[in-house]
Tab-separated table of C-alpha atoms in Angstrom:
chain	number	residue	atom	x	y	z
A	1	MET	CA	26.719	59.821	-20.239
A	2	THR	CA	24.089	60.945	-17.555
A	3	LYS	CA	20.634	61.675	-18.856
A	4	PHE	CA	20.321	64.506	-16.409
A	5	GLU	CA	22.239	67.625	-17.270
A	6	GLY	CA	24.840	68.698	-14.663
A	7	LEU	CA	24.307	65.701	-12.331
A	8	ARG	CA	28.105	65.156	-12.073
A	9	GLU	CA	28.828	68.673	-11.219
A	10	MET	CA	26.059	68.759	-8.704
A	11	LYS	CA	27.770	65.762	-7.079
A	12	LYS	CA	31.032	67.418	-7.095
A	13	THR	CA	29.616	70.566	-5.256
A	14	TYR	CA	26.915	69.052	-2.892
A	15	ASP	CA	27.832	69.757	0.761
A	16	THR	CA	27.477	66.277	2.052
A	17	GLN	CA	27.441	67.727	5.835
A	18	LYS	CA	24.120	69.051	4.963
A	19	ARG	CA	20.784	67.127	6.090
A	20	GLN	CA	19.678	65.108	2.848
A	21	TYR	CA	16.089	64.675	2.163
A	22	THR	CA	15.291	61.687	-0.059
A	23	GLY	CA	12.221	60.669	-1.881
A	24	ALA	CA	10.294	57.359	-1.793
A	25	ASN	CA	11.746	55.136	-4.624
A	26	TRP	CA	9.234	52.410	-5.055
A	27	ASN	CA	11.368	51.147	-8.205
A	28	GLU	CA	13.914	49.772	-5.780
A	29	HIS	CA	12.706	47.097	-3.154
A	30	GLU	CA	14.178	47.951	0.193
A	31	ASP	CA	13.831	44.331	1.364
A	32	ALA	CA	12.456	40.997	-0.063
A	33	PHE	CA	9.082	41.346	1.884
A	34	THR	CA	7.753	44.765	2.434
A	35	GLN	CA	6.359	45.252	-1.201
A	36	ALA	CA	4.445	41.887	-0.535
A	37	PHE	CA	2.875	43.170	2.592
A	38	TYR	CA	2.138	46.646	1.069
A	39	GLU	CA	0.086	44.638	-2.017
A	40	GLN	CA	-1.760	42.569	0.777
A	41	ASN	CA	-2.804	45.446	2.890
A	42	LEU	CA	-4.129	47.078	0.116
A	43	SER	CA	-5.820	44.393	-1.350
A	44	GLN	CA	-7.627	43.722	1.715
A	45	PHE	CA	-8.838	47.475	2.284
A	46	TRP	CA	-12.401	47.918	3.330
A	47	ARG	CA	-14.513	50.518	5.158
A	48	PRO	CA	-16.717	50.247	8.007
A	49	GLU	CA	-19.746	51.553	6.196
A	50	ASP	CA	-19.365	48.670	3.457
A	51	ILE	CA	-21.386	46.247	6.133
A	52	SER	CA	-24.839	46.962	7.309
A	53	LEU	CA	-25.524	45.723	10.804
A	54	GLN	CA	-29.373	46.313	11.034
A	55	SER	CA	-30.243	42.480	10.236
A	56	ASP	CA	-28.431	41.590	13.512
A	57	LEU	CA	-30.920	43.529	15.768
A	58	ASN	CA	-33.422	40.547	15.268
A	59	VAL	CA	-30.888	38.389	17.400
A	60	TRP	CA	-29.439	41.120	19.644
A	61	ASN	CA	-32.752	42.390	20.906
A	62	ILE	CA	-33.511	38.917	22.469
A	63	LEU	CA	-30.118	38.250	24.063
A	64	PRO	CA	-30.035	38.127	27.813
A	65	GLU	CA	-28.806	41.516	29.312
A	66	GLU	CA	-25.550	39.759	30.899
A	67	ILE	CA	-24.714	38.581	27.285
A	68	GLN	CA	-25.379	41.760	25.583
A	69	THR	CA	-23.160	43.370	28.611
A	70	ALA	CA	-20.230	40.884	28.016
A	71	TYR	CA	-20.307	41.291	24.084
A	72	ALA	CA	-20.201	45.204	24.326
A	73	GLN	CA	-17.560	45.266	27.076
A	74	ASN	CA	-15.229	43.125	24.924
A	75	LEU	CA	-15.560	45.010	21.776
A	76	LEU	CA	-15.076	48.024	23.886
A	77	VAL	CA	-11.750	46.475	25.267
A	78	LEU	CA	-10.961	46.051	21.332
A	79	THR	CA	-11.661	49.836	20.816
A	80	PHE	CA	-9.098	51.022	23.423
A	81	LEU	CA	-6.471	48.747	22.130
A	82	ASP	CA	-7.112	49.812	18.537
A	83	THR	CA	-7.181	53.434	19.486
A	84	TYR	CA	-3.674	53.645	20.932
A	85	GLN	CA	-2.173	51.182	18.135
A	86	GLY	CA	-3.274	53.647	15.755
A	87	ASP	CA	-2.647	56.907	17.567
A	88	ILE	CA	1.075	56.048	18.923
A	89	GLY	CA	2.076	52.478	18.521
A	90	MET	CA	2.559	51.933	14.554
A	91	PRO	CA	3.333	55.642	13.775
A	92	VAL	CA	6.382	55.776	16.555
A	93	VAL	CA	7.393	52.113	15.027
A	94	ALA	CA	7.135	53.985	11.705
A	95	ARG	CA	8.990	56.978	12.749
A	96	SER	CA	11.878	54.730	14.317
A	97	MET	CA	12.689	53.596	10.596
A	98	ASP	CA	15.836	55.159	9.198
A	99	ASP	CA	15.385	58.492	7.525
A	100	ASN	CA	17.583	57.711	4.616
A	101	GLY	CA	15.796	54.718	3.217
A	102	HIS	CA	12.880	52.671	4.541
A	103	HIS	CA	10.420	54.954	3.130
A	104	GLN	CA	8.443	51.978	2.015
A	105	ARG	CA	8.635	50.490	5.454
A	106	LYS	CA	7.176	53.541	6.833
A	107	SER	CA	4.367	53.578	4.177
A	108	VAL	CA	3.289	50.150	5.280
A	109	LEU	CA	3.433	50.973	8.720
A	110	ASN	CA	1.672	54.180	8.521
A	111	PHE	CA	-1.289	52.580	6.317
A	112	MET	CA	-1.604	49.807	9.273
A	113	ALA	CA	-1.843	52.690	11.755
A	114	ALA	CA	-4.753	54.378	9.752
A	115	MET	CA	-6.485	51.021	9.583
A	116	GLU	CA	-6.242	50.523	13.376
A	117	ASN	CA	-8.236	53.697	14.261
A	118	ALA	CA	-10.008	54.964	11.168
A	119	VAL	CA	-11.380	51.625	10.176
A	120	HIS	CA	-11.129	49.026	13.107
A	121	ALA	CA	-12.022	51.343	15.966
A	122	LYS	CA	-14.622	53.117	13.944
A	123	SER	CA	-16.255	49.451	13.028
A	124	TYR	CA	-16.747	48.871	16.634
A	125	SER	CA	-18.270	52.287	17.149
A	126	ASN	CA	-20.691	51.375	14.276
A	127	ILE	CA	-21.744	48.375	16.119
A	128	PHE	CA	-22.231	50.111	19.365
A	129	MET	CA	-24.497	52.671	17.467
A	130	THR	CA	-26.530	50.164	16.004
A	131	TYR	CA	-27.037	47.917	19.057
A	132	LEU	CA	-27.039	50.210	22.125
A	133	LYS	CA	-28.851	53.639	23.065
A	134	ASN	CA	-26.510	56.608	23.463
A	135	THR	CA	-26.672	56.637	27.229
A	136	ASP	CA	-25.491	52.921	27.038
A	137	ILE	CA	-22.709	53.922	24.879
A	138	ASP	CA	-21.561	56.611	27.191
A	139	GLU	CA	-21.508	54.419	30.301
A	140	LEU	CA	-19.647	51.627	28.245
A	141	TYR	CA	-16.993	54.233	27.590
A	142	GLU	CA	-16.875	55.266	31.055
A	143	TRP	CA	-16.405	51.579	32.391
A	144	GLY	CA	-13.387	51.367	30.080
A	145	ASN	CA	-12.014	54.826	31.396
A	146	LEU	CA	-12.560	53.283	34.939
A	147	ASN	CA	-11.258	49.758	34.552
A	148	GLY	CA	-8.008	49.325	36.436
A	149	THR	CA	-7.105	46.088	34.305
A	150	LEU	CA	-7.605	47.596	31.052
A	151	GLN	CA	-5.691	50.831	32.003
A	152	GLU	CA	-2.949	48.789	33.159
A	153	ILE	CA	-2.695	46.665	30.047
A	154	LEU	CA	-2.572	49.814	27.733
A	155	ASP	CA	0.132	51.458	30.297
A	156	SER	CA	2.044	48.465	29.835
A	157	ILE	CA	2.168	48.500	26.040
A	158	VAL	CA	2.029	52.100	25.531
A	159	GLY	CA	4.905	52.522	27.993
A	160	TYR	CA	7.138	50.709	25.545
A	161	TYR	CA	5.817	53.086	22.563
A	162	ARG	CA	6.633	56.192	24.613
A	163	GLU	CA	10.066	55.059	25.505
A	164	LEU	CA	10.699	54.354	21.643
A	165	ASP	CA	9.487	57.903	21.011
A	166	ARG	CA	11.999	59.315	23.540
A	167	TYR	CA	14.733	57.694	21.540
A	168	ASN	CA	13.243	58.620	18.389
A	169	TYR	CA	13.661	62.409	19.614
A	170	LEU	CA	17.330	61.641	20.926
A	171	ARG	CA	18.489	60.094	17.665
A	172	ALA	CA	17.164	63.079	15.624
A	173	TYR	CA	18.147	66.022	18.065
A	174	ALA	CA	20.655	64.884	21.048
A	175	GLU	CA	24.110	66.302	20.772
A	176	GLU	CA	26.865	64.151	19.601
A	177	GLY	CA	27.649	61.377	22.325
A	178	ALA	CA	24.168	61.621	24.239
A	179	TYR	CA	22.591	59.262	22.086
A	180	ASP	CA	23.255	55.409	22.385
A	181	PRO	CA	22.719	53.450	19.066
A	182	LEU	CA	22.271	50.060	21.109
A	183	ALA	CA	19.797	51.532	23.444
A	184	PHE	CA	17.887	52.856	20.584
A	185	LYS	CA	17.799	49.522	19.031
A	186	ILE	CA	16.646	47.881	22.432
A	187	ALA	CA	13.993	50.192	22.525
A	188	GLN	CA	12.755	49.707	18.965
A	189	TYR	CA	12.896	46.051	19.411
A	190	LYS	CA	10.723	46.132	22.830
A	191	ALA	CA	8.165	48.434	21.115
A	192	MET	CA	7.945	45.988	18.326
A	193	ALA	CA	7.582	43.178	20.720
A	194	ALA	CA	4.965	44.841	22.525
A	195	SER	CA	3.067	45.572	19.284
A	196	VAL	CA	3.031	41.961	18.138
A	197	PHE	CA	1.515	40.932	21.529
A	198	LEU	CA	-1.197	43.690	21.063
A	199	GLU	CA	-1.896	42.616	17.756
A	200	THR	CA	-1.601	38.906	17.637
A	201	CYS	CA	-2.353	37.893	21.427
A	202	LEU	CA	-4.552	40.706	22.764
A	203	PHE	CA	-6.563	41.418	19.876
A	204	TYR	CA	-7.119	37.988	18.699
A	205	SER	CA	-8.199	37.067	22.405
A	206	GLY	CA	-10.543	39.819	22.142
A	207	PHE	CA	-12.297	38.249	19.004
A	208	TYR	CA	-13.419	35.269	21.030
A	209	TYR	CA	-16.946	36.398	21.639
A	210	PRO	CA	-17.932	37.693	18.147
A	211	LEU	CA	-16.505	34.637	16.634
A	212	TYR	CA	-18.506	32.517	19.234
A	213	PHE	CA	-21.724	33.943	18.027
A	214	TYR	CA	-20.565	34.006	14.219
A	215	GLY	CA	-19.826	30.294	14.350
A	216	GLN	CA	-23.421	29.660	15.482
A	217	GLY	CA	-24.860	31.846	12.883
A	218	LYS	CA	-25.869	34.614	15.176
A	219	LEU	CA	-24.860	38.590	14.965
A	220	MET	CA	-23.463	37.494	11.747
A	221	GLN	CA	-22.926	41.035	10.366
A	222	ALA	CA	-20.837	41.960	13.179
A	223	GLY	CA	-19.010	38.855	12.827
A	224	GLU	CA	-18.409	39.689	9.422
A	225	ILE	CA	-16.646	42.905	10.438
A	226	ILE	CA	-14.563	40.826	13.093
A	227	ASN	CA	-13.460	38.405	10.394
A	228	LEU	CA	-12.359	41.342	8.226
A	229	ILE	CA	-10.491	42.784	11.004
A	230	LEU	CA	-8.983	39.419	11.667
A	231	ARG	CA	-7.401	39.397	8.216
A	232	ASP	CA	-5.729	42.977	8.878
A	233	GLU	CA	-4.380	41.873	12.459
A	234	SER	CA	-2.818	38.685	10.917
A	235	VAL	CA	-0.759	40.820	8.568
A	236	HIS	CA	0.102	43.464	10.872
A	237	GLY	CA	1.459	40.995	13.574
A	238	LEU	CA	3.416	39.091	10.684
A	239	TYR	CA	4.978	42.109	9.388
A	240	VAL	CA	6.047	43.843	12.691
A	241	GLY	CA	7.186	40.453	13.872
A	242	LYS	CA	9.519	40.100	10.617
A	243	LEU	CA	10.915	43.727	11.344
A	244	ALA	CA	11.671	42.694	15.077
A	245	GLN	CA	13.214	39.392	14.055
A	246	GLU	CA	15.577	41.439	11.605
A	247	ILE	CA	16.759	43.447	14.520
A	248	TYR	CA	17.202	40.763	16.858
A	249	GLU	CA	19.451	38.779	14.444
A	250	GLU	CA	21.285	41.849	12.829
A	251	SER	CA	21.736	44.334	15.787
A	252	PHE	CA	22.270	42.353	18.885
A	253	ASP	CA	25.252	40.028	20.132
A	254	GLU	CA	24.482	36.826	21.645
A	255	LYS	CA	24.253	38.519	25.255
A	256	THR	CA	21.780	41.129	24.168
A	257	GLN	CA	19.817	38.463	22.246
A	258	ALA	CA	19.546	36.268	25.448
A	259	GLU	CA	18.278	39.517	27.403
A	260	MET	CA	15.642	40.288	24.792
A	261	LYS	CA	14.408	36.704	24.808
A	262	THR	CA	14.042	36.704	28.516
A	263	PHE	CA	12.431	40.311	28.149
A	264	VAL	CA	9.758	38.920	25.548
A	265	TYR	CA	8.562	35.906	27.913
A	266	GLU	CA	8.456	38.041	30.886
A	267	LEU	CA	6.251	40.577	29.100
A	268	LEU	CA	4.076	37.685	27.958
A	269	GLU	CA	3.460	36.489	31.503
A	270	HIS	CA	2.743	39.921	32.510
A	271	LEU	CA	0.178	40.499	29.723
A	272	TYR	CA	-0.968	36.962	30.199
A	273	ALA	CA	-1.834	37.608	33.673
A	274	LEU	CA	-3.648	40.896	33.257
A	275	GLN	CA	-5.721	39.372	30.181
A	276	CYS	CA	-6.945	36.441	32.354
A	277	ARG	CA	-7.893	39.108	35.180
A	278	LEU	CA	-9.721	40.993	32.356
A	279	SER	CA	-11.347	37.902	30.748
A	280	GLU	CA	-12.833	37.027	34.166
A	281	LEU	CA	-14.218	40.285	34.636
A	282	VAL	CA	-15.997	40.036	31.190
A	283	TYR	CA	-16.847	36.707	30.764
A	284	ASP	CA	-17.530	35.192	34.290
A	285	PRO	CA	-21.145	36.460	34.325
A	286	VAL	CA	-21.539	34.150	31.125
A	287	GLU	CA	-19.650	31.435	32.364
A	288	LEU	CA	-16.966	31.528	29.617
A	289	SER	CA	-13.798	32.795	31.228
A	290	HIS	CA	-12.314	29.215	31.161
A	291	ASP	CA	-12.750	28.543	27.597
A	292	VAL	CA	-11.592	32.219	26.782
A	293	LYS	CA	-8.337	31.734	28.617
A	294	ILE	CA	-7.608	28.818	26.374
A	295	PHE	CA	-7.952	30.863	23.478
A	296	VAL	CA	-5.678	33.561	25.145
A	297	ARG	CA	-2.632	30.862	25.661
A	298	TYR	CA	-3.343	29.799	22.016
A	299	ASN	CA	-2.825	33.411	20.700
A	300	ALA	CA	0.273	34.130	22.976
A	301	ASN	CA	1.951	31.026	21.443
A	302	LYS	CA	1.065	32.688	18.096
A	303	ALA	CA	2.550	35.870	18.932
A	304	LEU	CA	5.593	34.187	20.289
A	305	MET	CA	5.870	32.406	16.689
A	306	ASN	CA	5.692	35.831	14.892
A	307	LEU	CA	8.613	37.106	16.923
A	308	GLY	CA	10.439	33.870	16.178
A	309	PHE	CA	10.427	32.275	19.550
A	310	GLU	CA	8.943	28.815	20.737
A	311	PRO	CA	5.723	28.409	22.029
A	312	HIS	CA	5.266	29.003	25.664
A	313	PHE	CA	2.166	27.168	26.667
A	314	PRO	CA	1.214	23.698	26.144
A	315	TYR	CA	-1.092	22.472	23.502
A	316	GLU	CA	-4.843	22.734	24.216
A	317	GLU	CA	-7.824	22.411	22.251
A	318	VAL	CA	-9.557	25.506	21.332
A	319	ASN	CA	-13.206	25.766	21.020
A	320	PRO	CA	-13.836	24.668	17.535
A	321	VAL	CA	-16.662	27.076	16.826
A	322	VAL	CA	-14.297	29.945	17.642
A	323	LEU	CA	-11.316	28.383	16.090
A	324	ASN	CA	-13.122	28.014	12.564
A	325	GLY	CA	-13.751	31.771	12.633
A	326	LEU	CA	-10.002	32.395	12.528
A	327	ASN	CA	-10.062	30.925	9.034
A	328	THR	CA	-9.085	34.224	6.978
A	329	GLU	CA	-9.664	32.749	3.454
A	330	THR	CA	-11.878	34.490	1.283
A	331	LYS	CA	-15.642	33.476	1.641
A	332	THR	CA	-18.277	33.631	-0.952
A	333	MET	CA	-21.066	35.928	0.088
A	334	ASP	CA	-24.628	34.278	0.048
A	335	ASN	CA	-28.002	35.789	0.689
A	336	PHE	CA	-28.637	33.172	3.569
A	337	SER	CA	-25.807	33.411	5.907
A	338	MET	CA	-24.550	37.021	4.779
A	339	LYS	CA	-21.042	35.731	5.197
A	340	GLY	CA	-18.288	36.854	2.723
A	341	ASN	CA	-15.154	38.674	3.175
A	342	GLY	CA	-14.379	38.373	-0.565
A	343	TYR	CA	-16.985	40.990	-1.905
A	344	GLN	CA	-16.008	43.088	-4.820
A	345	LYS	CA	-16.047	46.897	-4.187
A	346	MET	CA	-18.516	48.664	-6.408
A	347	LYS	CA	-17.069	50.426	-9.266
A	348	SER	CA	-18.739	53.591	-11.044
A	349	GLU	CA	-18.385	56.234	-13.616
A	350	GLU	CA	-20.194	59.277	-14.803
A	351	VAL	CA	-23.503	59.055	-16.920
A	352	ARG	CA	-22.870	60.322	-20.327
A	353	ASP	CA	-25.430	61.428	-23.130
A	354	GLU	CA	-24.529	58.474	-25.364
A	355	ASP	CA	-25.683	56.263	-22.757
A	356	PHE	CA	-29.209	57.060	-23.542
A	357	ILE	CA	-28.930	56.343	-27.093
A	358	PHE	CA	-30.654	52.951	-27.748
A	359	ASP	CA	-30.373	50.898	-31.010
A	360	PHE	CA	-33.373	48.704	-31.489
């Protein structure tokens, strides 16, 4: 006996040919991992305004101009990547999830999209507004707009997002026979692979300079922001990589798997060449590009592992100061170093009349 009156009759008379809209049911798990990623994302939530940057100015104002320029350009690159990851990358991947079901997956991906732009990109802007004059910020963004290598990196990544967006449209609106389910899955997989490379390789490689200072006890508040972003990107890369592995294992035959594996390594080589060129442009003036490229290769291998593949580059010793900053375990806040990503957010409640009654 059903608790809801008339449910059996509704089932008999419902037109199954009509589009069916379904609600997100968090009582049922869509898979064995999405709810865990949901909880992890929410537990890590933070706001750019949670961290004051004013104390960094004592160090920033005495840095040589070429170091300030390299630091700002590096964060500007991260800003551009975060902007498009939040605007199109994560939302397109979310839309590619099945309409019937996968509401939880879409929720997690959309939450990640909001973090990319509304939190991460805004954090870099907060750093710029603290460290730089308005005219310098305008020139910095113009440098990004006109930087051919940065634009090529974005074009390479965003191209796969736009292709998946096209297939999302075809899947929803194309006439019968005009939509190829395998082609859609390939576009979906390629967009996810591009997303993992952006999250785990390009983002992480861009964290080099802030971590370099952070490990030396300099620009600590900006470094704290980077450490918080690191925690987020770690989860993002793992989650999308897991979704990509699922498609690879369940939707492709051996021939398509081999083609996709070739695609992944070719995309890696392409992005690596561009990232090295960009690293030289930013870091040659401060004589660090050789060290940065080692870090790029280290992160490229990590991205491959998130996609379920073997490392491509041989093992190298990464700068221990920078590597230490990759540790995303909770730190305890102290008043001297000002480090700590395990802070508790303030809880507040309204003041009541009885709060002013004192018993002596």
